[in-house]
GROMACS .gro file of C-alpha atoms in nm:
model
  338
    1SER     CA    1  -0.013  -0.014  -0.014
    2VAL     CA    2   0.138   0.361  -0.092
    3HIS     CA    3  -0.053   0.481   0.233
    4GLY     CA    4   0.035   0.344   0.542
    5PRO     CA    5  -0.223   0.290   0.879
    6GLU     CA    6  -0.119   0.632   0.977
    7GLU     CA    7  -0.134   0.807   0.629
    8ALA     CA    8  -0.465   0.644   0.568
    9VAL     CA    9  -0.619   0.805   0.880
   10VAL     CA   10  -0.484   1.149   0.752
   11SER     CA   11  -0.650   1.112   0.423
   12THR     CA   12  -0.984   1.036   0.626
   13GLN     CA   13  -0.937   1.312   0.842
   14SER     CA   14  -0.827   1.568   0.556
   15THR     CA   15  -1.142   1.449   0.343
   16GLY     CA   16  -1.380   1.424   0.602
   17ASP     CA   17  -1.286   1.807   0.747
   18MET     CA   18  -1.436   1.921   0.388
   19TYR     CA   19  -1.763   1.867   0.495
   20ASP     CA   20  -2.047   1.871   0.749
   21ASP     CA   21  -2.070   1.517   0.925
   22GLU     CA   22  -2.454   1.619   1.028
   23ASP     CA   23  -2.533   1.711   0.667
   24PRO     CA   24  -2.620   1.318   0.486
   25ALA     CA   25  -2.526   1.497   0.161
   26LYS     CA   26  -2.232   1.604   0.276
   27GLU     CA   27  -2.124   1.320   0.446
   28LYS     CA   28  -2.198   1.102   0.136
   29GLU     CA   29  -1.935   1.334  -0.066
   30ALA     CA   30  -1.687   1.248   0.193
   31GLU     CA   31  -1.747   0.898   0.164
   32GLU     CA   32  -1.705   0.907  -0.212
   33ALA     CA   33  -1.347   1.138  -0.164
   34LEU     CA   34  -1.248   0.868   0.066
   35ALA     CA   35  -1.324   0.624  -0.204
   36TYR     CA   36  -1.144   0.809  -0.462
   37VAL     CA   37  -0.815   0.846  -0.264
   38GLU     CA   38  -0.824   0.489  -0.182
   39HIS     CA   39  -0.863   0.405  -0.579
   40LEU     CA   40  -0.579   0.642  -0.634
   41ASP     CA   41  -0.394   0.414  -0.375
   42GLU     CA   42  -0.485   0.086  -0.559
   43LEU     CA   43  -0.360   0.254  -0.899
   44LEU     CA   44  -0.042   0.372  -0.748
   45ARG     CA   45   0.060   0.031  -0.601
   46ASP     CA   46  -0.007  -0.128  -0.912
   47GLU     CA   47   0.231   0.133  -1.078
   48ASN     CA   48  -0.060   0.215  -1.320
   49TYR     CA   49   0.102   0.563  -1.308
   50ALA     CA   50  -0.040   0.691  -1.620
   51ALA     CA   51  -0.432   0.626  -1.487
   52ALA     CA   52  -0.294   0.765  -1.100
   53ALA     CA   53  -0.210   1.090  -1.313
   54HIS     CA   54  -0.568   1.102  -1.472
   55HIS     CA   55  -0.740   1.024  -1.127
   56ALA     CA   56  -0.564   1.249  -0.905
   57ALA     CA   57  -0.550   1.554  -1.131
   58ASN     CA   58  -0.913   1.508  -1.224
   59SER     CA   59  -1.008   1.438  -0.846
   60PRO     CA   60  -1.380   1.604  -0.765
   61HIS     CA   61  -1.348   1.985  -0.701
   62GLY     CA   62  -0.969   1.908  -0.746
   63PHE     CA   63  -0.944   1.826  -0.369
   64LEU     CA   64  -0.624   1.603  -0.478
   65ARG     CA   65  -0.449   1.890  -0.697
   66THR     CA   66  -0.228   1.957  -0.400
   67MET     CA   67   0.141   1.977  -0.313
   68ASN     CA   68   0.102   1.660  -0.131
   69THR     CA   69   0.029   1.482  -0.445
   70ILE     CA   70   0.329   1.623  -0.621
   71GLU     CA   71   0.522   1.474  -0.346
   72GLU     CA   72   0.348   1.151  -0.383
   73PHE     CA   73   0.457   1.116  -0.762
   74LYS     CA   74   0.809   1.268  -0.673
   75GLY     CA   75   0.906   0.981  -0.467
   76LEU     CA   76   0.820   0.721  -0.764
   77SER     CA   77   0.984   0.583  -1.048
   78ASP     CA   78   0.878   0.358  -1.347
   79VAL     CA   79   1.154   0.114  -1.391
   80ARG     CA   80   0.988  -0.065  -1.663
   81SER     CA   81   0.927   0.250  -1.929
   82GLY     CA   82   1.173   0.491  -1.741
   83ALA     CA   83   0.878   0.775  -1.777
   84SER     CA   84   0.885   0.985  -1.489
   85PRO     CA   85   0.567   0.962  -1.289
   86LEU     CA   86   0.568   1.298  -1.132
   87PHE     CA   87   0.599   1.445  -1.530
   88LEU     CA   88   0.297   1.247  -1.618
   89TYR     CA   89   0.117   1.390  -1.314
   90CYS     CA   90   0.230   1.750  -1.398
   91ASN     CA   91   0.155   1.719  -1.774
   92ILE     CA   92  -0.222   1.627  -1.697
   93LEU     CA   93  -0.210   1.880  -1.426
   94MET     CA   94  -0.121   2.154  -1.669
   95ASP     CA   95  -0.327   2.007  -1.928
   96THR     CA   96  -0.670   2.021  -1.677
   97VAL     CA   97  -0.612   2.360  -1.570
   98PRO     CA   98  -0.920   2.518  -1.793
   99GLN     CA   99  -1.153   2.277  -1.616
  100TYR     CA  100  -0.974   2.355  -1.255
  101SER     CA  101  -0.744   2.653  -1.170
  102ARG     CA  102  -0.379   2.754  -1.233
  103PRO     CA  103  -0.148   2.565  -0.975
  104PRO     CA  104  -0.001   2.828  -0.727
  105GLU     CA  105   0.365   2.907  -0.740
  106ASP     CA  106   0.521   2.632  -0.577
  107GLN     CA  107   0.340   2.342  -0.783
  108SER     CA  108   0.385   2.525  -1.076
  109LEU     CA  109   0.794   2.539  -0.995
  110GLU     CA  110   0.778   2.179  -0.946
  111CYS     CA  111   0.618   2.092  -1.280
  112ILE     CA  112   0.867   2.323  -1.451
  113GLN     CA  113   1.147   2.135  -1.285
  114ALA     CA  114   1.011   1.797  -1.369
  115ALA     CA  115   0.960   1.915  -1.752
  116ILE     CA  116   1.342   2.024  -1.754
  117LYS     CA  117   1.445   1.697  -1.609
  118GLU     CA  118   1.243   1.523  -1.891
  119SER     CA  119   1.398   1.754  -2.136
  120ARG     CA  120   1.059   1.890  -2.244
  121LEU     CA  121   1.093   2.250  -2.297
  122ASP     CA  122   0.832   2.231  -2.562
  123CYS     CA  123   0.586   2.154  -2.263
  124VAL     CA  124   0.684   2.441  -2.042
  125ALA     CA  125   0.673   2.690  -2.380
  126GLN     CA  126   0.313   2.549  -2.429
  127TRP     CA  127   0.206   2.588  -2.062
  128ILE     CA  128   0.382   2.955  -2.043
  129ALA     CA  129   0.185   3.040  -2.355
  130ASN     CA  130  -0.125   2.922  -2.218
  131LYS     CA  131  -0.076   3.071  -1.893
  132HIS     CA  132  -0.140   2.734  -1.722
  133VAL     CA  133   0.151   2.840  -1.492
  134THR     CA  134   0.178   3.100  -1.218
  135LEU     CA  135   0.483   3.265  -1.282
  136SER     CA  136   0.788   3.363  -1.039
  137SER     CA  137   1.106   3.443  -1.029
  138ALA     CA  138   1.222   3.089  -0.910
  139ILE     CA  139   1.055   2.956  -1.251
  140ALA     CA  140   1.265   3.210  -1.419
  141ASN     CA  141   1.610   3.113  -1.250
  142VAL     CA  142   1.556   2.759  -1.315
  143LEU     CA  143   1.514   2.801  -1.678
  144LEU     CA  144   1.817   3.040  -1.679
  145CYS     CA  145   2.029   2.810  -1.473
  146ASN     CA  146   1.903   2.547  -1.751
  147CYS     CA  147   2.065   2.739  -2.037
  148GLN     CA  148   2.404   2.589  -2.141
  149CYS     CA  149   2.516   2.874  -2.355
  150ARG     CA  150   2.911   2.976  -2.303
  151THR     CA  151   2.868   3.282  -2.518
  152ARG     CA  152   2.595   3.443  -2.684
  153CYS     CA  153   2.231   3.298  -2.564
  154ASP     CA  154   2.010   3.121  -2.849
  155CYS     CA  155   1.847   2.855  -2.683
  156GLN     CA  156   1.519   2.781  -2.587
  157SER     CA  157   1.564   2.779  -2.226
  158GLY     CA  158   1.701   3.131  -2.243
  159THR     CA  159   1.428   3.266  -2.455
  160LEU     CA  160   1.177   3.101  -2.192
  161ALA     CA  161   1.328   3.266  -1.885
  162LEU     CA  162   1.316   3.562  -2.077
  163ALA     CA  163   0.950   3.563  -2.130
  164VAL     CA  164   0.891   3.474  -1.758
  165TYR     CA  165   1.110   3.741  -1.652
  166ARG     CA  166   0.870   4.005  -1.877
  167GLY     CA  167   0.562   3.854  -1.728
  168ILE     CA  168   0.669   3.928  -1.375
  169ASN     CA  169   0.829   4.288  -1.456
  170ASP     CA  170   1.157   4.184  -1.327
  171HIS     CA  171   1.351   4.436  -1.555
  172GLU     CA  172   1.700   4.395  -1.431
  173MET     CA  173   1.671   4.026  -1.542
  174LEU     CA  174   1.504   4.108  -1.827
  175ILE     CA  175   1.787   4.344  -1.950
  176HIS     CA  176   2.064   4.079  -1.828
  177CYS     CA  177   1.870   3.793  -2.085
  178LEU     CA  178   1.871   4.056  -2.361
  179THR     CA  179   2.209   4.127  -2.321
  180ARG     CA  180   2.308   3.738  -2.288
  181GLN     CA  181   2.128   3.694  -2.640
  182GLY     CA  182   2.321   3.964  -2.799
  183ALA     CA  183   2.019   4.207  -2.825
  184LEU     CA  184   2.242   4.519  -2.690
  185TYR     CA  185   2.021   4.800  -2.839
  186ARG     CA  186   1.710   4.658  -2.709
  187ALA     CA  187   1.849   4.588  -2.367
  188ILE     CA  188   1.996   4.948  -2.347
  189HIS     CA  189   1.672   5.095  -2.500
  190TYR     CA  190   1.467   4.935  -2.225
  191ALA     CA  191   1.672   5.008  -1.947
  192LYS     CA  192   1.681   5.365  -2.029
  193LYS     CA  193   1.276   5.349  -2.042
  194GLN     CA  194   1.314   5.207  -1.705
  195GLY     CA  195   1.517   5.524  -1.557
  196MET     CA  196   1.827   5.349  -1.552
  197GLY     CA  197   2.168   5.492  -1.631
  198LYS     CA  198   2.525   5.486  -1.599
  199PRO     CA  199   2.594   5.290  -1.273
  200GLU     CA  200   2.308   5.015  -1.391
  201PHE     CA  201   2.482   4.994  -1.740
  202LEU     CA  202   2.867   4.950  -1.520
  203TYR     CA  203   2.705   4.692  -1.361
  204LEU     CA  204   2.568   4.491  -1.666
  205LEU     CA  205   2.932   4.545  -1.813
  206LYS     CA  206   3.068   4.403  -1.505
  207THR     CA  207   2.837   4.103  -1.488
  208LEU     CA  208   2.797   4.021  -1.883
  209PRO     CA  209   3.117   4.201  -2.034
  210SER     CA  210   3.185   4.192  -2.407
  211ILE     CA  211   3.382   4.425  -2.665
  212ASP     CA  212   3.056   4.542  -2.834
  213LEU     CA  213   2.872   4.608  -2.521
  214SER     CA  214   3.176   4.837  -2.409
  215ALA     CA  215   3.181   5.007  -2.790
  216LEU     CA  216   2.812   5.095  -2.744
  217LEU     CA  217   2.836   5.229  -2.398
  218VAL     CA  218   3.110   5.463  -2.485
  219LEU     CA  219   3.049   5.548  -2.886
  220GLU     CA  220   2.641   5.543  -2.845
  221GLU     CA  221   2.559   5.627  -2.486
  222GLY     CA  222   2.821   5.886  -2.387
  223LEU     CA  223   3.006   5.694  -2.123
  224ASN     CA  224   3.361   5.768  -2.012
  225ILE     CA  225   3.606   5.543  -2.174
  226GLY     CA  226   3.821   5.586  -1.866
  227GLU     CA  227   3.554   5.460  -1.636
  228VAL     CA  228   3.444   5.140  -1.889
  229LEU     CA  229   3.818   5.045  -1.906
  230GLN     CA  230   3.816   5.084  -1.507
  231CYS     CA  231   3.527   4.847  -1.465
  232LEU     CA  232   3.695   4.592  -1.726
  233LYS     CA  233   4.023   4.608  -1.545
  234GLU     CA  234   3.875   4.596  -1.164
  235ASN     CA  235   3.702   4.263  -1.268
  236HIS     CA  236   4.003   4.099  -1.457
  237HIS     CA  237   3.837   4.095  -1.810
  238ASP     CA  238   4.162   4.182  -1.968
  239ASN     CA  239   4.099   4.026  -2.309
  240ILE     CA  240   3.816   4.230  -2.341
  241PHE     CA  241   3.953   4.504  -2.212
  242ILE     CA  242   4.250   4.488  -2.475
  243GLY     CA  243   3.996   4.387  -2.732
  244PHE     CA  244   3.792   4.695  -2.661
  245LEU     CA  245   4.113   4.926  -2.694
  246ARG     CA  246   4.210   4.763  -3.033
  247VAL     CA  247   3.868   4.792  -3.174
  248LEU     CA  248   3.842   5.179  -3.103
  249ASN     CA  249   4.221   5.218  -3.238
  250GLU     CA  250   4.142   5.038  -3.578
  251SER     CA  251   3.838   5.235  -3.621
  252SER     CA  252   3.996   5.575  -3.554
  253ASP     CA  253   3.780   5.640  -3.269
  254LEU     CA  254   4.016   5.600  -2.977
  255LYS     CA  255   4.165   5.946  -3.015
  256ASN     CA  256   3.852   6.119  -3.012
  257THR     CA  257   3.687   5.907  -2.693
  258LEU     CA  258   3.997   6.024  -2.504
  259LEU     CA  259   3.965   6.391  -2.591
  260LEU     CA  260   3.566   6.360  -2.505
  261ASP     CA  261   3.672   6.174  -2.171
  262GLU     CA  262   3.570   6.348  -1.868
  263SER     CA  263   3.646   6.030  -1.599
  264PRO     CA  264   3.717   6.129  -1.279
  265GLU     CA  265   4.087   6.171  -1.121
  266SER     CA  266   4.077   5.831  -0.967
  267ILE     CA  267   4.057   5.647  -1.285
  268GLU     CA  268   4.426   5.432  -1.290
  269TRP     CA  269   4.572   5.551  -1.643
  270GLU     CA  270   4.892   5.454  -1.555
  271GLU     CA  271   4.783   5.088  -1.521
  272PHE     CA  272   4.586   5.091  -1.850
  273ILE     CA  273   4.901   5.192  -2.009
  274GLU     CA  274   5.104   4.916  -1.852
  275ILE     CA  275   4.842   4.639  -1.922
  276CYS     CA  276   4.855   4.741  -2.300
  277PHE     CA  277   5.238   4.747  -2.327
  278GLU     CA  278   5.240   4.397  -2.161
  279LEU     CA  279   4.976   4.268  -2.370
  280GLY     CA  280   5.186   4.376  -2.673
  281GLU     CA  281   4.963   4.673  -2.783
  282LYS     CA  282   5.243   4.911  -2.823
  283GLU     CA  283   5.017   5.186  -3.022
  284VAL     CA  284   4.729   5.170  -2.806
  285ALA     CA  285   4.967   5.202  -2.483
  286GLU     CA  286   5.135   5.551  -2.679
  287GLU     CA  287   4.802   5.687  -2.784
  288LEU     CA  288   4.714   5.656  -2.399
  289GLN     CA  289   5.053   5.775  -2.290
  290ALA     CA  290   5.016   6.069  -2.534
  291PHE     CA  291   4.658   6.163  -2.412
  292THR     CA  292   4.787   6.151  -2.021
  293ILE     CA  293   5.070   6.380  -2.092
  294SER     CA  294   4.837   6.634  -2.256
  295SER     CA  295   4.566   6.553  -1.990
  296ASP     CA  296   4.823   6.642  -1.719
  297ALA     CA  297   4.954   6.948  -1.890
  298MET     CA  298   4.621   7.073  -1.933
  299THR     CA  299   4.547   7.007  -1.572
  300LYS     CA  300   4.856   7.207  -1.465
  301ALA     CA  301   4.760   7.472  -1.659
  302VAL     CA  302   4.407   7.500  -1.551
  303ASN     CA  303   4.538   7.512  -1.178
  304LEU     CA  304   4.796   7.793  -1.260
  305VAL     CA  305   4.528   7.987  -1.397
  306ASN     CA  306   4.320   7.930  -1.098
  307ASP     CA  307   4.618   8.005  -0.860
  308GLU     CA  308   4.674   8.335  -1.052
  309GLU     CA  309   4.331   8.430  -1.036
  310ASP     CA  310   4.320   8.330  -0.665
  311GLU     CA  311   4.611   8.544  -0.585
  312ARG     CA  312   4.462   8.861  -0.810
  313LYS     CA  313   4.138   8.818  -0.640
  314GLY     CA  314   4.337   8.787  -0.268
  315PHE     CA  315   4.548   9.113  -0.403
  316GLU     CA  316   4.234   9.313  -0.486
  317LEU     CA  317   4.066   9.225  -0.159
  318GLY     CA  318   4.358   9.308   0.023
  319GLU     CA  319   4.394   9.672  -0.118
  320GLU     CA  320   3.988   9.704  -0.034
  321ALA     CA  321   4.073   9.614   0.336
  322ILE     CA  322   4.365   9.887   0.329
  323ARG     CA  323   4.169  10.146   0.179
  324LYS     CA  324   3.876  10.060   0.442
  325ALA     CA  325   4.133  10.068   0.720
  326VAL     CA  326   4.270  10.396   0.589
  327GLU     CA  327   3.934  10.609   0.576
  328SER     CA  328   3.862  10.457   0.902
  329LEU     CA  329   4.133  10.645   1.044
  330SER     CA  330   4.109  10.977   0.851
  331PRO     CA  331   3.973  11.263   1.078
  332ARG     CA  332   3.627  11.342   1.041
  333ASN     CA  333   3.479  11.691   0.887
  334PRO     CA  334   3.323  11.864   1.226
  335GLN     CA  335   3.080  12.039   1.035
  336THR     CA  336   2.931  11.703   0.899
  337ASP     CA  337   3.019  11.482   1.187
  338PRO     CA  338   2.717  11.444   1.423
   0.00000   0.00000   0.00000
């Protein structure tokens, strides 16, 4: 028997609690429910899992469409056919949603996991399209983790994850999925619509670095090249770091982006130059060196002008103070003074 004596008592109590013992009609329904559970036990005991799955999913008022039933099927295996009894039940559970109701988040997640285990993403796609599952971040995360793409994602699992993130309005993960698929313009456009800006773009570059994304952020979105390079260096993406600089240099965009750079003083340009020399990019390194030399010279010139201006203003203030002091010491006119 699938249910032991104690479990049978629990089943009897759970079905009995649904009804009023003093109402003959309700009492009859309770007896029928108990008989329904006993028949399910019989089907499971005989390893007739397909019939058991149909029986449980189509229970009166859906009283067996519970997490307990999923746990019951999860512990079974069909040695003869190799088919998963849990997936059989989940598939029928989803097929019968129009006659009953959509399973809650926990059951929906179990069904998705069962389908993934059986490599039945076609079923997952159908369930999502038909709105038979209760979407959640847990479902989206499971689908994303199932993606095996090493570089650009073009698999069904990644596409389904994106659909779920969109369905639950998880904007950050939706942008993440679009970026993984190489849809960079769509990702950035969507991010800007959500009010995101430089901090979010740099975080995206940190988590999903690429030469294309680096170039898009600098050439199209106007981010400072120094901050993009700093992000890549700090997160040890040296190949992308040097590849990005090489692309800019070959397309004659490097000098212009450097001239437009307004990065803070904390940017480590000297380390950038050292990395370029170490990786054999002498031409790029020399371009960066020329930029840093001219930038330092410009900074010193501006500081000198500011110092001279401060000195001039200080001199003028000193003259004004002396003039007022002299005036205060001058003798007063007795005809005008009170």
